[in-house]
mmCIF file of C-alpha atoms in Angstrom:
data_model
loop_
_atom_site.group_PDB
_atom_site.id
_atom_site.type_symbol
_atom_site.label_atom_id
_atom_site.label_comp_id
_atom_site.label_asym_id
_atom_site.label_seq_id
_atom_site.Cartn_x
_atom_site.Cartn_y
_atom_site.Cartn_z
ATOM 1 C CA ILE A 1 -17.827 -2.805 -39.964
ATOM 2 C CA TYR A 2 -19.151 -4.865 -42.857
ATOM 3 C CA ASN A 3 -20.750 -7.282 -40.412
ATOM 4 C CA ASN A 4 -22.418 -4.408 -38.519
ATOM 5 C CA LEU A 5 -23.637 -2.860 -41.761
ATOM 6 C CA GLY A 6 -25.163 -6.224 -42.668
ATOM 7 C CA ILE A 7 -26.985 -6.332 -39.318
ATOM 8 C CA ILE A 8 -28.382 -2.817 -39.885
ATOM 9 C CA CYS A 9 -29.614 -3.733 -43.385
ATOM 10 C CA MET A 10 -31.138 -6.970 -42.046
ATOM 11 C CA GLU A 11 -33.055 -4.999 -39.375
ATOM 12 C CA GLN A 12 -34.293 -2.726 -42.167
ATOM 13 C CA GLU A 13 -35.305 -5.841 -44.153
ATOM 14 C CA LYS A 14 -32.813 -4.986 -46.899
ATOM 15 C CA TYR A 15 -31.748 -8.599 -47.124
ATOM 16 C CA THR A 16 -29.893 -8.445 -50.436
ATOM 17 C CA GLU A 17 -27.653 -5.594 -49.212
ATOM 18 C CA ALA A 18 -27.254 -7.350 -45.880
ATOM 19 C CA LEU A 19 -25.959 -10.515 -47.563
ATOM 20 C CA GLN A 20 -23.509 -8.487 -49.673
ATOM 21 C CA TYR A 21 -22.059 -6.901 -46.538
ATOM 22 C CA TYR A 22 -21.929 -10.277 -44.787
ATOM 23 C CA GLU A 23 -20.040 -11.803 -47.733
ATOM 24 C CA GLN A 24 -17.452 -8.984 -47.625
ATOM 25 C CA SER A 25 -17.059 -9.489 -43.880
ATOM 26 C CA LEU A 26 -16.774 -13.269 -44.385
ATOM 27 C CA LYS A 27 -14.068 -12.843 -47.009
ATOM 28 C CA ILE A 28 -11.911 -10.711 -44.684
ATOM 29 C CA ARG A 29 -12.445 -13.031 -41.709
ATOM 30 C CA LYS A 30 -11.451 -16.065 -43.765
ATOM 31 C CA GLU A 31 -8.291 -14.266 -44.907
ATOM 32 C CA ILE A 32 -7.247 -13.604 -41.293
ATOM 33 C CA ASN A 33 -8.565 -17.027 -40.159
ATOM 34 C CA ASP A 34 -10.909 -15.482 -37.585
ATOM 35 C CA ARG A 35 -12.929 -18.643 -36.872
ATOM 36 C CA GLU A 36 -15.125 -17.039 -34.198
ATOM 37 C CA GLY A 37 -15.831 -14.160 -36.584
ATOM 38 C CA ILE A 38 -16.663 -16.583 -39.402
ATOM 39 C CA ALA A 39 -19.157 -18.365 -37.125
ATOM 40 C CA GLN A 40 -20.707 -15.000 -36.248
ATOM 41 C CA VAL A 41 -21.128 -14.076 -39.923
ATOM 42 C CA TYR A 42 -22.641 -17.497 -40.724
ATOM 43 C CA ASN A 43 -25.134 -16.966 -37.889
ATOM 44 C CA ASN A 44 -26.087 -13.525 -39.230
ATOM 45 C CA MET A 45 -26.423 -14.825 -42.798
ATOM 46 C CA GLY A 46 -28.541 -17.735 -41.512
ATOM 47 C CA ARG A 47 -30.803 -15.347 -39.569
ATOM 48 C CA SER A 48 -31.189 -13.141 -42.646
ATOM 49 C CA LEU A 49 -32.139 -16.123 -44.821
ATOM 50 C CA PHE A 50 -34.490 -17.374 -42.079
ATOM 51 C CA LYS A 51 -36.351 -14.051 -42.135
ATOM 52 C CA GLN A 52 -36.725 -14.520 -45.891
ATOM 53 C CA LYS A 53 -38.064 -18.043 -45.201
ATOM 54 C CA LYS A 54 -35.156 -19.574 -47.124
ATOM 55 C CA TYR A 55 -34.915 -22.319 -44.563
ATOM 56 C CA ASP A 56 -32.667 -24.790 -46.399
ATOM 57 C CA LYS A 57 -29.913 -22.277 -47.157
ATOM 58 C CA ALA A 58 -30.246 -20.844 -43.662
ATOM 59 C CA THR A 59 -29.918 -24.364 -42.164
ATOM 60 C CA VAL A 60 -26.637 -25.035 -44.025
ATOM 61 C CA LEU A 61 -25.077 -21.787 -42.831
ATOM 62 C CA LEU A 62 -26.344 -22.160 -39.272
ATOM 63 C CA LEU A 63 -24.959 -25.709 -39.058
ATOM 64 C CA GLU A 64 -21.583 -24.367 -40.250
ATOM 65 C CA ALA A 65 -21.783 -21.685 -37.566
ATOM 66 C CA ILE A 66 -22.570 -24.315 -34.892
ATOM 67 C CA VAL A 67 -19.595 -26.480 -35.934
ATOM 68 C CA LEU A 68 -17.185 -23.530 -35.811
ATOM 69 C CA SER A 69 -18.650 -22.342 -32.495
ATOM 70 C CA LYS A 70 -18.101 -25.810 -31.012
ATOM 71 C CA GLU A 71 -14.498 -25.834 -32.234
ATOM 72 C CA THR A 72 -13.798 -22.405 -30.722
ATOM 73 C CA ARG A 73 -15.924 -23.186 -27.625
ATOM 74 C CA ASN A 74 -17.950 -20.032 -28.202
ATOM 75 C CA PHE A 75 -21.160 -21.085 -26.424
ATOM 76 C CA ARG A 76 -23.014 -17.827 -27.026
ATOM 77 C CA SER A 77 -22.438 -18.019 -30.771
ATOM 78 C CA GLU A 78 -23.580 -21.649 -30.764
ATOM 79 C CA ILE A 79 -26.743 -20.708 -28.843
ATOM 80 C CA ILE A 80 -27.700 -18.212 -31.566
ATOM 81 C CA GLY A 81 -27.385 -20.876 -34.262
ATOM 82 C CA VAL A 82 -29.241 -23.463 -32.176
ATOM 83 C CA GLN A 83 -32.112 -21.066 -31.395
ATOM 84 C CA VAL A 84 -32.671 -20.132 -35.044
ATOM 85 C CA LEU A 85 -32.352 -23.769 -36.157
ATOM 86 C CA SER A 86 -34.863 -24.944 -33.557
ATOM 87 C CA THR A 87 -37.347 -22.367 -34.937
ATOM 88 C CA ILE A 88 -36.653 -23.500 -38.519
ATOM 89 C CA TYR A 89 -37.208 -27.142 -37.568
ATOM 90 C CA PHE A 90 -40.494 -26.244 -35.874
ATOM 91 C CA GLU A 91 -41.548 -24.339 -38.993
ATOM 92 C CA LYS A 92 -40.622 -27.377 -41.113
ATOM 93 C CA LYS A 93 -42.354 -29.642 -38.518
ATOM 94 C CA ILE A 94 -39.196 -31.611 -37.905
ATOM 95 C CA TYR A 95 -39.986 -31.885 -34.214
ATOM 96 C CA LYS A 96 -37.315 -34.397 -33.305
ATOM 97 C CA GLU A 97 -34.552 -32.098 -34.549
ATOM 98 C CA ALA A 98 -36.286 -29.085 -33.044
ATOM 99 C CA SER A 99 -36.465 -30.853 -29.679
ATOM 100 C CA PHE A 100 -32.788 -31.787 -29.947
ATOM 101 C CA MET A 101 -31.885 -28.158 -30.646
ATOM 102 C CA LEU A 102 -33.918 -26.959 -27.666
ATOM 103 C CA LYS A 103 -32.192 -29.500 -25.474
ATOM 104 C CA ARG A 104 -28.834 -28.389 -26.839
ATOM 105 C CA GLU A 105 -29.788 -24.759 -26.113
ATOM 106 C CA ALA A 106 -30.533 -25.647 -22.495
ATOM 107 C CA GLU A 107 -27.197 -27.481 -22.221
ATOM 108 C CA LEU A 108 -25.345 -24.503 -23.660
ATOM 109 C CA LYS A 109 -27.067 -22.111 -21.277
ATOM 110 C CA ASP A 110 -26.099 -24.389 -18.383
ATOM 111 C CA SER A 111 -22.518 -24.438 -19.668
ATOM 112 C CA ILE A 112 -22.466 -20.653 -19.930
ATOM 113 C CA PHE A 113 -23.931 -20.390 -16.443
ATOM 114 C CA ALA A 114 -21.309 -22.795 -15.084
ATOM 115 C CA GLN A 115 -18.556 -20.992 -17.004
ATOM 116 C CA GLU A 116 -19.678 -17.633 -15.630
ATOM 117 C CA ASN A 117 -19.842 -19.114 -12.139
ATOM 118 C CA ARG A 118 -16.354 -20.538 -12.551
ATOM 119 C CA GLY A 119 -15.243 -17.128 -13.739
ATOM 120 C CA LYS A 120 -16.859 -15.489 -10.726
ATOM 121 C CA ILE A 121 -15.297 -18.066 -8.393
ATOM 122 C CA ILE A 122 -11.887 -17.462 -9.972
ATOM 123 C CA GLU A 123 -12.440 -13.716 -9.766
ATOM 124 C CA LEU A 124 -13.440 -14.007 -6.108
ATOM 125 C CA GLY A 125 -10.417 -16.203 -5.478
ATOM 126 C CA ILE A 126 -8.141 -13.661 -7.148
ATOM 127 C CA LYS A 127 -9.736 -10.840 -5.157
ATOM 128 C CA TYR A 128 -9.361 -12.858 -1.950
ATOM 129 C CA GLU A 129 -5.693 -13.583 -2.660
ATOM 130 C CA TYR A 130 -5.132 -9.944 -3.593
ATOM 131 C CA GLU A 131 -6.827 -8.694 -0.410
ATOM 132 C CA LYS A 132 -4.931 -11.286 1.630
ATOM 133 C CA GLN A 133 -1.630 -10.231 0.102
ATOM 134 C CA ARG A 134 -2.497 -6.544 0.496
ATOM 135 C CA LYS A 135 -3.432 -6.998 4.162
ATOM 136 C CA GLN A 136 -0.292 -9.054 4.733
ATOM 137 C CA GLU A 137 1.808 -6.309 3.138
ATOM 138 C CA GLU A 138 0.006 -3.703 5.277
ATOM 139 C CA LEU A 139 0.664 -5.816 8.378
ATOM 140 C CA GLU A 140 4.323 -6.184 7.430
ATOM 141 C CA GLN A 141 4.550 -2.430 6.891
ATOM 142 C CA GLN A 142 2.933 -1.827 10.278
ATOM 143 C CA ILE A 143 5.417 -4.236 11.873
ATOM 144 C CA VAL A 144 8.299 -2.441 10.153
ATOM 145 C CA LEU A 145 6.949 0.936 11.303
ATOM 146 C CA ALA A 146 6.439 -0.419 14.828
ATOM 147 C CA ASN A 147 10.007 -1.718 14.870
ATOM 148 C CA LYS A 148 11.249 1.629 13.604
ATOM 149 C CA GLU A 149 9.252 3.431 16.274
ATOM 150 C CA LYS A 150 10.585 0.974 18.859
ATOM 151 C CA ASP A 151 14.159 1.570 17.690
ATOM 152 C CA THR A 152 13.565 5.321 17.663
ATOM 153 C CA LEU A 153 12.118 5.194 21.177
ATOM 154 C CA ALA A 154 15.035 3.094 22.405
ATOM 155 C CA PHE A 155 17.462 5.528 20.782
ATOM 156 C CA LEU A 156 15.692 8.487 22.388
ATOM 157 C CA ILE A 157 15.739 6.743 25.772
ATOM 158 C CA ILE A 158 19.474 6.019 25.440
ATOM 159 C CA ILE A 159 20.155 9.610 24.381
ATOM 160 C CA SER A 160 18.030 10.889 27.285
ATOM 161 C CA VAL A 161 19.882 8.665 29.760
ATOM 162 C CA LEU A 162 23.243 9.757 28.362
ATOM 163 C CA LEU A 163 22.233 13.411 28.516
ATOM 164 C CA LEU A 164 20.970 12.928 32.072
ATOM 165 C CA LEU A 165 24.203 11.223 33.086
ATOM 166 C CA SER A 166 26.228 13.938 31.368
ATOM 167 C CA PHE A 167 24.189 16.659 33.090
ATOM 168 C CA THR A 168 24.506 14.889 36.443
ATOM 169 C CA SER A 169 28.265 14.484 35.927
ATOM 170 C CA ILE A 170 28.588 18.172 35.081
ATOM 171 C CA LEU A 171 26.575 19.116 38.165
ATOM 172 C CA LEU A 172 28.710 16.843 40.345
ATOM 173 C CA TYR A 173 31.882 18.280 38.851
ATOM 174 C CA ILE A 174 30.654 21.843 39.402
ATOM 175 C CA ASN A 175 29.587 20.934 42.938
ATOM 176 C CA LEU A 176 32.951 19.335 43.716
ATOM 177 C CA LYS A 177 34.790 22.279 42.236
ATOM 178 C CA THR A 178 32.620 24.703 44.203
ATOM 179 C CA ASN A 179 33.191 22.726 47.405
ATOM 180 C CA ALA A 180 36.904 22.640 46.731
ATOM 181 C CA LYS A 181 36.928 26.406 46.246
ATOM 182 C CA LYS A 182 34.834 26.808 49.367
ATOM 183 C CA ASP A 183 37.216 24.597 51.349
ATOM 184 C CA LYS A 184 40.196 26.531 50.014
ATOM 185 C CA LEU A 185 38.560 29.806 50.914
ATOM 186 C CA GLN A 186 37.824 28.485 54.388
ATOM 187 C CA ALA A 187 41.426 27.299 54.715
ATOM 188 C CA ASP A 188 42.709 30.653 53.486
ATOM 189 C CA SER A 189 40.394 32.389 55.942
ATOM 190 C CA LEU A 190 41.691 30.270 58.784
ATOM 191 C CA THR A 191 45.276 30.980 57.694
ATOM 192 C CA LEU A 192 44.567 34.691 57.629
ATOM 193 C CA LYS A 193 42.952 34.503 61.044
ATOM 194 C CA SER A 194 45.962 32.585 62.342
ATOM 195 C CA LYS A 195 48.303 35.191 60.891
ATOM 196 C CA ASN A 196 46.194 37.976 62.362
ATOM 197 C CA LEU A 197 46.325 36.314 65.753
ATOM 198 C CA GLU A 198 50.089 35.918 65.440
ATOM 199 C CA LEU A 199 50.434 39.543 64.511
ATOM 200 C CA GLU A 200 48.214 40.573 67.373
ATOM 201 C CA LYS A 201 50.326 38.397 69.697
ATOM 202 C CA GLN A 202 53.507 39.955 68.389
ATOM 203 C CA ASN A 203 51.940 43.384 68.747
ATOM 204 C CA LEU A 204 51.021 42.617 72.332
ATOM 205 C CA LEU A 205 54.562 41.382 73.009
ATOM 206 C CA LEU A 206 55.964 44.537 71.500
ATOM 207 C CA GLN A 207 53.600 46.635 73.560
ATOM 208 C CA ASN A 208 54.569 44.692 76.702
ATOM 209 C CA THR A 209 58.244 45.122 75.891
ATOM 210 C CA LYS A 210 57.757 48.800 75.258
ATOM 211 C CA LEU A 211 55.838 49.190 78.524
ATOM 212 C CA GLY A 212 58.535 47.260 80.361
ATOM 213 C CA GLN A 213 61.223 49.557 78.979
ATOM 214 C CA GLU A 214 59.150 52.570 79.859
ATOM 215 C CA VAL A 215 58.707 51.260 83.424
ATOM 216 C CA GLU A 216 62.436 50.553 83.628
ATOM 217 C CA ASN A 217 63.226 53.995 82.313
ATOM 218 C CA LYS A 218 60.843 55.587 84.794
ATOM 219 C CA SER A 219 62.419 53.516 87.592
ATOM 220 C CA LYS A 220 65.873 54.741 86.578
ATOM 221 C CA GLU A 221 64.693 58.291 86.420
ATOM 222 C CA LEU A 222 63.056 57.926 89.819
ATOM 223 C CA THR A 223 66.215 56.397 91.258
ATOM 224 C CA THR A 224 68.251 59.200 89.825
ATOM 225 C CA HIS A 225 65.921 61.775 91.249
ATOM 226 C CA VAL A 226 65.979 60.048 94.632
ATOM 227 C CA MET A 227 69.766 59.811 94.563
ATOM 228 C CA TYR A 228 69.997 63.370 93.469
#
């Protein structure tokens, strides 16, 4: 917050207040050993002094910021210090140093560009591996589902075959039982017919016997009448 307040005051050209806020921010960042933060504050203090044309003091702070930025490999922070220093050196007509700073700025920008590209490449690699793993997991899930469906289909086919066999067996059993009953009924019918024929035969024999007796009786009666 102190650092941001210093930036606001610097933009409003309230340089004295800006430096006070920067010093409070610097004190806290030194206490917590925030080296990147310290470099940032040195850059802001150097920019504030540069705007006041206090080039020597600004140079000392900016060089401190560059050293810390190099140690923490914070290229963007180093670029800020290098850019302001190159302007100071041009103002002071120290062209050799100014040229060196411009060259260093270009190197830093190239490093940032390469770092960002590496980051993008790593990000793309991570995304590719993630997509590859996700697709592989989806494929494995599809294979598992296909196997489950295959097992389910096989189970249904087995159940259907068993049910069909059971139904066929029941039909065969019913058919055999029905045929057996039919055969028994036919046999019983034939037995009854045979019995009926036997009874009819016996009836005919009885009738013949009765007729024979009647004829014999009539013959006797006739003989008696004739004799009489």
